[in-house]
Amino acid sequence: MAFPTTSLVADDAEIVRRVLAHIDAGTTDEGATWREPVDNYLNPGRFAEELRLLRALPSVFVPSATIPNPGDHVERTVFGVPLFAVRGRDRRARVFRNACRHRGFALVEAAGCSRALVCRYHGWTYRLDGSLSHVPHADAFPDLDMSARGLVEVTSREVDGLIVIDALDPAAADGNEAMRWLTDGTPWRDKLLPAQRFVYADSTLRAMNWKVLVEQFLEGYHIRSTHKDTFYPVQYDDLNVVETFGPNCRITFPYRNIERLRDRPESTWTTDARVTYLYQLFPNVMLATFPDLILMVAIDPVDVDHSTVVMYSMVRPPRGDGAERASRDPGPNNPEGAVSFIARGAVEDNEMSAGVQRGLHAGANAFVEFGRHESAIGHFHATLDARLAGFTAAQRR
């Protein structure tokens, strides 16, 4: 299909116009309702089908900001497959399966910077481009072809501040269109690229289905009841602008200070520090904008009842003292620290999602109900169902 050359989402002035109109009318963007069967969250067979699909789709791996310099590397397990990204001496970002070609030991165990990649088990050594450069006591491997035993690369592309990986199961790959929707960065480019300084990452295993975790990001219907002392005093309850572009979507969460723009010329309108944009990049990654801070959240399914949530924090220049402290301090001064505004809101969201997960097992409901004000969630599930149906049909042929 042909992709447009202009942005796939509204500009700042149009977003402000739509938000102010909703404030005046007491309305919000509306869409189709959706009913998701409870069995789709709890059935191990359905989960296995989803995992096979996810491995056949491209996905966002990490922000470019996590590996700014040659030798920088970062690891993450994606859909059950351990991977790592490394910046080469040629400044190209490459993604590899995280296994030494000798005995399969995980080559990269944490984020860092190295001149070469050395297996901690037996010392096999790889250049930053993945080629095998040294084997201790090489005479013990008389049939070893070092040129053929480099690290196994996963096809990836770096564009608009993101490193995007191709399907992890190339034999079952779901075509190129999905990759194009993740590498046309016009919807998020001007929001993400200024956040060039990576400050913090966190990985947490949570006892929730991956779709329950995705859902918590995709509506503002819960702001007043869930976030009455955190987000609600500065944001609006049940007031969002929802835009879809292909399988992805963007939800605008306006701050109350947006009304200060009413008496200013529209030519000066900007959403900076007046909204949070939440980009859901199908299937499992969210980008969230805050004043001077960008978060990327990746939700990796583990099993039907567990997911790993990986969060990357990036800041925009100029960096003040608070940001400098955050880069050194994993505690309260960090953007994800225990006392930070964003972290307190995240704790509240996770409490609600944990309650949903428990309730799914109660046997009270045959389906989960999503109303017209939660249409981004319906879009996510409809996209997943359509991709799953197409994938299953293709596998049967």
PDB file of C-alpha atoms in Angstrom, residues 91-298:
ATOM      1  CA  ARG A  91      27.997   3.712  14.236  1.00  0.00           C
ATOM      2  CA  ARG A  92      25.488   1.253  12.844  1.00  0.00           C
ATOM      3  CA  ALA A  93      23.127  -0.371  15.342  1.00  0.00           C
ATOM      4  CA  ARG A  94      22.885  -4.152  14.989  1.00  0.00           C
ATOM      5  CA  VAL A  95      20.672  -6.643  16.820  1.00  0.00           C
ATOM      6  CA  PHE A  96      21.825 -10.188  17.563  1.00  0.00           C
ATOM      7  CA  ARG A  97      20.425 -13.268  19.220  1.00  0.00           C
ATOM      8  CA  ASN A  98      21.968 -13.247  22.660  1.00  0.00           C
ATOM      9  CA  ALA A  99      23.923 -16.501  22.569  1.00  0.00           C
ATOM     10  CA  CYS A 100      27.605 -17.333  22.176  1.00  0.00           C
ATOM     11  CA  ARG A 101      28.220 -19.615  19.192  1.00  0.00           C
ATOM     12  CA  HIS A 102      30.228 -22.021  21.380  1.00  0.00           C
ATOM     13  CA  ARG A 103      27.914 -23.202  24.164  1.00  0.00           C
ATOM     14  CA  GLY A 104      25.064 -20.697  23.909  1.00  0.00           C
ATOM     15  CA  PHE A 105      25.932 -18.658  27.002  1.00  0.00           C
ATOM     16  CA  ALA A 106      24.157 -15.275  27.075  1.00  0.00           C
ATOM     17  CA  LEU A 107      26.829 -12.972  25.692  1.00  0.00           C
ATOM     18  CA  VAL A 108      25.353  -9.693  26.957  1.00  0.00           C
ATOM     19  CA  GLU A 109      24.036  -9.857  30.520  1.00  0.00           C
ATOM     20  CA  ALA A 110      23.469  -6.148  31.196  1.00  0.00           C
ATOM     21  CA  ALA A 111      23.717  -2.770  29.527  1.00  0.00           C
ATOM     22  CA  GLY A 112      27.254  -1.458  29.118  1.00  0.00           C
ATOM     23  CA  CYS A 113      29.994  -0.428  26.723  1.00  0.00           C
ATOM     24  CA  SER A 114      32.729  -2.719  25.389  1.00  0.00           C
ATOM     25  CA  ARG A 115      35.486  -2.641  22.787  1.00  0.00           C
ATOM     26  CA  ALA A 116      34.622  -6.262  21.979  1.00  0.00           C
ATOM     27  CA  LEU A 117      32.003  -8.782  23.075  1.00  0.00           C
ATOM     28  CA  VAL A 118      33.617 -11.468  25.215  1.00  0.00           C
ATOM     29  CA  CYS A 119      31.789 -14.544  26.450  1.00  0.00           C
ATOM     30  CA  ARG A 120      32.243 -14.760  30.205  1.00  0.00           C
ATOM     31  CA  TYR A 121      32.180 -18.580  30.118  1.00  0.00           C
ATOM     32  CA  HIS A 122      35.096 -19.581  27.855  1.00  0.00           C
ATOM     33  CA  GLY A 123      36.330 -16.306  26.421  1.00  0.00           C
ATOM     34  CA  TRP A 124      35.136 -16.555  22.854  1.00  0.00           C
ATOM     35  CA  THR A 125      35.391 -13.007  21.525  1.00  0.00           C
ATOM     36  CA  TYR A 126      33.354 -11.173  18.900  1.00  0.00           C
ATOM     37  CA  ARG A 127      33.844  -7.860  17.164  1.00  0.00           C
ATOM     38  CA  LEU A 128      31.122  -5.226  17.434  1.00  0.00           C
ATOM     39  CA  ASP A 129      29.860  -6.262  13.995  1.00  0.00           C
ATOM     40  CA  GLY A 130      29.242  -9.780  15.349  1.00  0.00           C
ATOM     41  CA  SER A 131      32.133 -11.543  13.627  1.00  0.00           C
ATOM     42  CA  LEU A 132      34.118 -14.066  15.654  1.00  0.00           C
ATOM     43  CA  SER A 133      37.632 -12.734  16.313  1.00  0.00           C
ATOM     44  CA  HIS A 134      39.235 -15.022  18.925  1.00  0.00           C
ATOM     45  CA  VAL A 135      38.820 -18.538  20.272  1.00  0.00           C
ATOM     46  CA  PRO A 136      41.087 -19.563  23.177  1.00  0.00           C
ATOM     47  CA  HIS A 137      42.992 -22.753  22.402  1.00  0.00           C
ATOM     48  CA  ALA A 138      41.662 -22.749  18.857  1.00  0.00           C
ATOM     49  CA  ASP A 139      43.593 -25.944  18.124  1.00  0.00           C
ATOM     50  CA  ALA A 140      40.935 -27.795  20.159  1.00  0.00           C
ATOM     51  CA  PHE A 141      38.422 -27.041  17.367  1.00  0.00           C
ATOM     52  CA  PRO A 142      40.096 -28.362  14.218  1.00  0.00           C
ATOM     53  CA  ASP A 143      36.930 -28.118  12.097  1.00  0.00           C
ATOM     54  CA  LEU A 144      35.892 -24.641  13.261  1.00  0.00           C
ATOM     55  CA  ASP A 145      35.291 -22.128  10.455  1.00  0.00           C
ATOM     56  CA  MET A 146      35.535 -18.845  12.343  1.00  0.00           C
ATOM     57  CA  SER A 147      34.157 -16.852   9.410  1.00  0.00           C
ATOM     58  CA  ALA A 148      30.910 -18.843   9.631  1.00  0.00           C
ATOM     59  CA  ARG A 149      30.506 -18.702  13.418  1.00  0.00           C
ATOM     60  CA  GLY A 150      29.754 -15.067  14.000  1.00  0.00           C
ATOM     61  CA  LEU A 151      26.794 -14.008  16.069  1.00  0.00           C
ATOM     62  CA  VAL A 152      23.357 -14.588  14.570  1.00  0.00           C
ATOM     63  CA  GLU A 153      21.969 -11.229  13.471  1.00  0.00           C
ATOM     64  CA  VAL A 154      18.310 -10.234  13.513  1.00  0.00           C
ATOM     65  CA  THR A 155      17.380  -7.919  10.672  1.00  0.00           C
ATOM     66  CA  SER A 156      16.744  -4.468  12.081  1.00  0.00           C
ATOM     67  CA  ARG A 157      16.301  -0.862  11.051  1.00  0.00           C
ATOM     68  CA  GLU A 158      17.074   2.294  12.969  1.00  0.00           C
ATOM     69  CA  VAL A 159      14.793   5.194  12.164  1.00  0.00           C
ATOM     70  CA  ASP A 160      13.347   8.215  13.970  1.00  0.00           C
ATOM     71  CA  GLY A 161      14.843   7.351  17.346  1.00  0.00           C
ATOM     72  CA  LEU A 162      13.835   3.688  17.430  1.00  0.00           C
ATOM     73  CA  ILE A 163      15.552   0.390  16.622  1.00  0.00           C
ATOM     74  CA  VAL A 164      12.953  -1.873  15.031  1.00  0.00           C
ATOM     75  CA  ILE A 165      13.514  -5.593  14.564  1.00  0.00           C
ATOM     76  CA  ASP A 166      12.092  -7.778  11.849  1.00  0.00           C
ATOM     77  CA  ALA A 167      10.224 -11.003  12.526  1.00  0.00           C
ATOM     78  CA  LEU A 168      12.001 -13.393  14.896  1.00  0.00           C
ATOM     79  CA  ASP A 169      10.509 -16.283  12.943  1.00  0.00           C
ATOM     80  CA  PRO A 170      11.366 -15.331   9.344  1.00  0.00           C
ATOM     81  CA  ALA A 171       9.736 -18.488   7.967  1.00  0.00           C
ATOM     82  CA  ALA A 172       6.407 -17.264   9.321  1.00  0.00           C
ATOM     83  CA  ALA A 173       6.937 -13.554   8.695  1.00  0.00           C
ATOM     84  CA  ASP A 174       3.793 -11.513   8.188  1.00  0.00           C
ATOM     85  CA  GLY A 175       5.011  -9.352   5.282  1.00  0.00           C
ATOM     86  CA  ASN A 176       6.554  -5.901   4.941  1.00  0.00           C
ATOM     87  CA  GLU A 177       3.541  -3.702   5.604  1.00  0.00           C
ATOM     88  CA  ALA A 178       3.778  -4.077   9.382  1.00  0.00           C
ATOM     89  CA  MET A 179       7.435  -3.027   9.284  1.00  0.00           C
ATOM     90  CA  ARG A 180       6.562   0.081   7.283  1.00  0.00           C
ATOM     91  CA  TRP A 181       4.046   1.171   9.927  1.00  0.00           C
ATOM     92  CA  LEU A 182       6.861   1.049  12.511  1.00  0.00           C
ATOM     93  CA  THR A 183       9.478   2.790  10.394  1.00  0.00           C
ATOM     94  CA  ASP A 184       7.401   5.737   9.201  1.00  0.00           C
ATOM     95  CA  GLY A 185       8.110   7.890  12.220  1.00  0.00           C
ATOM     96  CA  THR A 186       6.203  10.983  11.129  1.00  0.00           C
ATOM     97  CA  PRO A 187       3.661  10.616  13.977  1.00  0.00           C
ATOM     98  CA  TRP A 188       6.301  10.622  16.736  1.00  0.00           C
ATOM     99  CA  ARG A 189       9.504  11.982  15.187  1.00  0.00           C
ATOM    100  CA  ASP A 190       9.276  15.551  16.512  1.00  0.00           C
ATOM    101  CA  LYS A 191       8.351  14.288  19.992  1.00  0.00           C
ATOM    102  CA  LEU A 192      10.930  11.514  20.375  1.00  0.00           C
ATOM    103  CA  LEU A 193      14.046  12.765  18.588  1.00  0.00           C
ATOM    104  CA  PRO A 194      14.684  15.711  20.949  1.00  0.00           C
ATOM    105  CA  ALA A 195      14.913  13.207  23.834  1.00  0.00           C
ATOM    106  CA  GLN A 196      18.415  12.088  22.986  1.00  0.00           C
ATOM    107  CA  ARG A 197      19.768  11.416  26.489  1.00  0.00           C
ATOM    108  CA  PHE A 198      18.929   8.026  27.994  1.00  0.00           C
ATOM    109  CA  VAL A 199      18.794   8.167  31.792  1.00  0.00           C
ATOM    110  CA  TYR A 200      17.227   5.018  33.196  1.00  0.00           C
ATOM    111  CA  ALA A 201      15.806   1.553  32.463  1.00  0.00           C
ATOM    112  CA  ASP A 202      13.752  -0.778  34.596  1.00  0.00           C
ATOM    113  CA  SER A 203      12.521  -4.328  34.009  1.00  0.00           C
ATOM    114  CA  THR A 204       9.753  -5.846  36.134  1.00  0.00           C
ATOM    115  CA  LEU A 205       7.953  -9.178  35.939  1.00  0.00           C
ATOM    116  CA  ARG A 206       4.233  -8.656  36.545  1.00  0.00           C
ATOM    117  CA  ALA A 207       1.551 -11.291  37.176  1.00  0.00           C
ATOM    118  CA  MET A 208      -0.707 -10.085  34.351  1.00  0.00           C
ATOM    119  CA  ASN A 209      -1.578 -11.063  30.806  1.00  0.00           C
ATOM    120  CA  TRP A 210       0.218  -8.836  28.315  1.00  0.00           C
ATOM    121  CA  LYS A 211      -3.030  -7.506  26.839  1.00  0.00           C
ATOM    122  CA  VAL A 212      -4.301  -6.353  30.242  1.00  0.00           C
ATOM    123  CA  LEU A 213      -1.112  -4.305  30.579  1.00  0.00           C
ATOM    124  CA  VAL A 214      -1.471  -2.791  27.109  1.00  0.00           C
ATOM    125  CA  GLU A 215      -5.070  -1.822  27.862  1.00  0.00           C
ATOM    126  CA  GLN A 216      -4.149   0.294  30.893  1.00  0.00           C
ATOM    127  CA  PHE A 217      -2.404   2.810  28.641  1.00  0.00           C
ATOM    128  CA  LEU A 218      -5.172   3.260  26.084  1.00  0.00           C
ATOM    129  CA  GLU A 219      -7.993   5.221  27.757  1.00  0.00           C
ATOM    130  CA  GLY A 220      -8.613   8.182  30.032  1.00  0.00           C
ATOM    131  CA  TYR A 221     -11.983   6.984  31.288  1.00  0.00           C
ATOM    132  CA  HIS A 222     -10.327   5.965  34.579  1.00  0.00           C
ATOM    133  CA  ILE A 223      -8.430   9.180  35.403  1.00  0.00           C
ATOM    134  CA  ARG A 224     -10.686  10.512  38.171  1.00  0.00           C
ATOM    135  CA  SER A 225     -11.420   7.197  39.897  1.00  0.00           C
ATOM    136  CA  THR A 226      -7.912   5.695  39.681  1.00  0.00           C
ATOM    137  CA  HIS A 227      -5.697   8.802  39.835  1.00  0.00           C
ATOM    138  CA  LYS A 228      -7.703  11.186  42.034  1.00  0.00           C
ATOM    139  CA  ASP A 229      -4.599  12.543  43.834  1.00  0.00           C
ATOM    140  CA  THR A 230      -2.029  12.170  41.044  1.00  0.00           C
ATOM    141  CA  PHE A 231      -3.070  12.712  37.420  1.00  0.00           C
ATOM    142  CA  TYR A 232      -6.626  13.992  37.952  1.00  0.00           C
ATOM    143  CA  PRO A 233      -5.666  17.327  39.568  1.00  0.00           C
ATOM    144  CA  VAL A 234      -3.634  18.225  36.456  1.00  0.00           C
ATOM    145  CA  GLN A 235      -5.512  16.292  33.731  1.00  0.00           C
ATOM    146  CA  TYR A 236      -9.100  15.788  32.660  1.00  0.00           C
ATOM    147  CA  ASP A 237     -11.190  12.732  33.354  1.00  0.00           C
ATOM    148  CA  ASP A 238     -12.554  10.968  30.276  1.00  0.00           C
ATOM    149  CA  LEU A 239     -11.299  13.530  27.751  1.00  0.00           C
ATOM    150  CA  ASN A 240      -9.068  12.241  24.969  1.00  0.00           C
ATOM    151  CA  VAL A 241      -8.300  12.691  21.320  1.00  0.00           C
ATOM    152  CA  VAL A 242      -7.845   9.280  19.660  1.00  0.00           C
ATOM    153  CA  GLU A 243      -6.090   8.868  16.311  1.00  0.00           C
ATOM    154  CA  THR A 244      -5.276   5.620  14.531  1.00  0.00           C
ATOM    155  CA  PHE A 245      -2.678   5.066  11.848  1.00  0.00           C
ATOM    156  CA  GLY A 246      -2.599   1.549  10.501  1.00  0.00           C
ATOM    157  CA  PRO A 247      -2.283  -0.889  13.403  1.00  0.00           C
ATOM    158  CA  ASN A 248      -0.968   1.871  15.673  1.00  0.00           C
ATOM    159  CA  CYS A 249      -2.720   4.657  17.530  1.00  0.00           C
ATOM    160  CA  ARG A 250      -2.107   7.887  19.434  1.00  0.00           C
ATOM    161  CA  ILE A 251      -4.127   9.004  22.442  1.00  0.00           C
ATOM    162  CA  THR A 252      -3.874  12.596  23.670  1.00  0.00           C
ATOM    163  CA  PHE A 253      -4.246  13.183  27.412  1.00  0.00           C
ATOM    164  CA  PRO A 254      -4.609  16.977  27.890  1.00  0.00           C
ATOM    165  CA  TYR A 255      -3.480  18.915  30.956  1.00  0.00           C
ATOM    166  CA  ARG A 256      -5.723  21.571  32.480  1.00  0.00           C
ATOM    167  CA  ASN A 257      -3.202  24.285  31.581  1.00  0.00           C
ATOM    168  CA  ILE A 258      -4.163  23.872  27.919  1.00  0.00           C
ATOM    169  CA  GLU A 259      -6.964  26.375  28.541  1.00  0.00           C
ATOM    170  CA  ARG A 260      -4.364  29.125  28.874  1.00  0.00           C
ATOM    171  CA  LEU A 261      -4.057  28.994  25.092  1.00  0.00           C
ATOM    172  CA  ARG A 262      -7.606  30.248  24.507  1.00  0.00           C
ATOM    173  CA  ASP A 263      -6.583  33.924  24.387  1.00  0.00           C
ATOM    174  CA  ARG A 264      -3.359  33.400  22.442  1.00  0.00           C
ATOM    175  CA  PRO A 265      -2.982  33.452  18.638  1.00  0.00           C
ATOM    176  CA  GLU A 266      -3.391  29.993  17.116  1.00  0.00           C
ATOM    177  CA  SER A 267      -0.082  30.479  15.334  1.00  0.00           C
ATOM    178  CA  THR A 268       1.615  30.246  18.757  1.00  0.00           C
ATOM    179  CA  TRP A 269      -0.243  27.148  19.971  1.00  0.00           C
ATOM    180  CA  THR A 270       1.916  24.213  21.024  1.00  0.00           C
ATOM    181  CA  THR A 271       1.080  21.106  23.005  1.00  0.00           C
ATOM    182  CA  ASP A 272       4.471  21.079  24.741  1.00  0.00           C
ATOM    183  CA  ALA A 273       3.893  20.617  28.507  1.00  0.00           C
ATOM    184  CA  ARG A 274       0.140  20.774  27.852  1.00  0.00           C
ATOM    185  CA  VAL A 275      -0.612  17.179  26.855  1.00  0.00           C
ATOM    186  CA  THR A 276       0.752  13.682  27.211  1.00  0.00           C
ATOM    187  CA  TYR A 277       0.817  11.823  23.930  1.00  0.00           C
ATOM    188  CA  LEU A 278       0.581   8.048  24.217  1.00  0.00           C
ATOM    189  CA  TYR A 279       1.668   6.198  21.077  1.00  0.00           C
ATOM    190  CA  GLN A 280       0.722   2.521  20.939  1.00  0.00           C
ATOM    191  CA  LEU A 281       3.067   0.940  18.400  1.00  0.00           C
ATOM    192  CA  PHE A 282       1.575  -2.414  17.597  1.00  0.00           C
ATOM    193  CA  PRO A 283       1.903  -4.928  19.004  1.00  0.00           C
ATOM    194  CA  ASN A 284       3.473  -4.273  22.411  1.00  0.00           C
ATOM    195  CA  VAL A 285       5.278  -0.933  22.735  1.00  0.00           C
ATOM    196  CA  MET A 286       4.114   2.423  24.082  1.00  0.00           C
ATOM    197  CA  LEU A 287       5.788   5.821  23.793  1.00  0.00           C
ATOM    198  CA  ALA A 288       4.601   8.392  26.332  1.00  0.00           C
ATOM    199  CA  THR A 289       5.560  12.070  26.294  1.00  0.00           C
ATOM    200  CA  PHE A 290       5.852  14.189  29.419  1.00  0.00           C
ATOM    201  CA  PRO A 291       7.422  17.630  29.912  1.00  0.00           C
ATOM    202  CA  ASP A 292      11.166  17.081  29.341  1.00  0.00           C
ATOM    203  CA  LEU A 293      10.747  13.294  29.568  1.00  0.00           C
ATOM    204  CA  ILE A 294       9.911  10.511  27.120  1.00  0.00           C
ATOM    205  CA  LEU A 295       9.145   6.960  28.209  1.00  0.00           C
ATOM    206  CA  MET A 296       9.223   3.840  26.075  1.00  0.00           C
ATOM    207  CA  VAL A 297       7.424   0.874  27.619  1.00  0.00           C
ATOM    208  CA  ALA A 298       7.759  -2.614  26.117  1.00  0.00           C
TER     209      ALA A 298
END
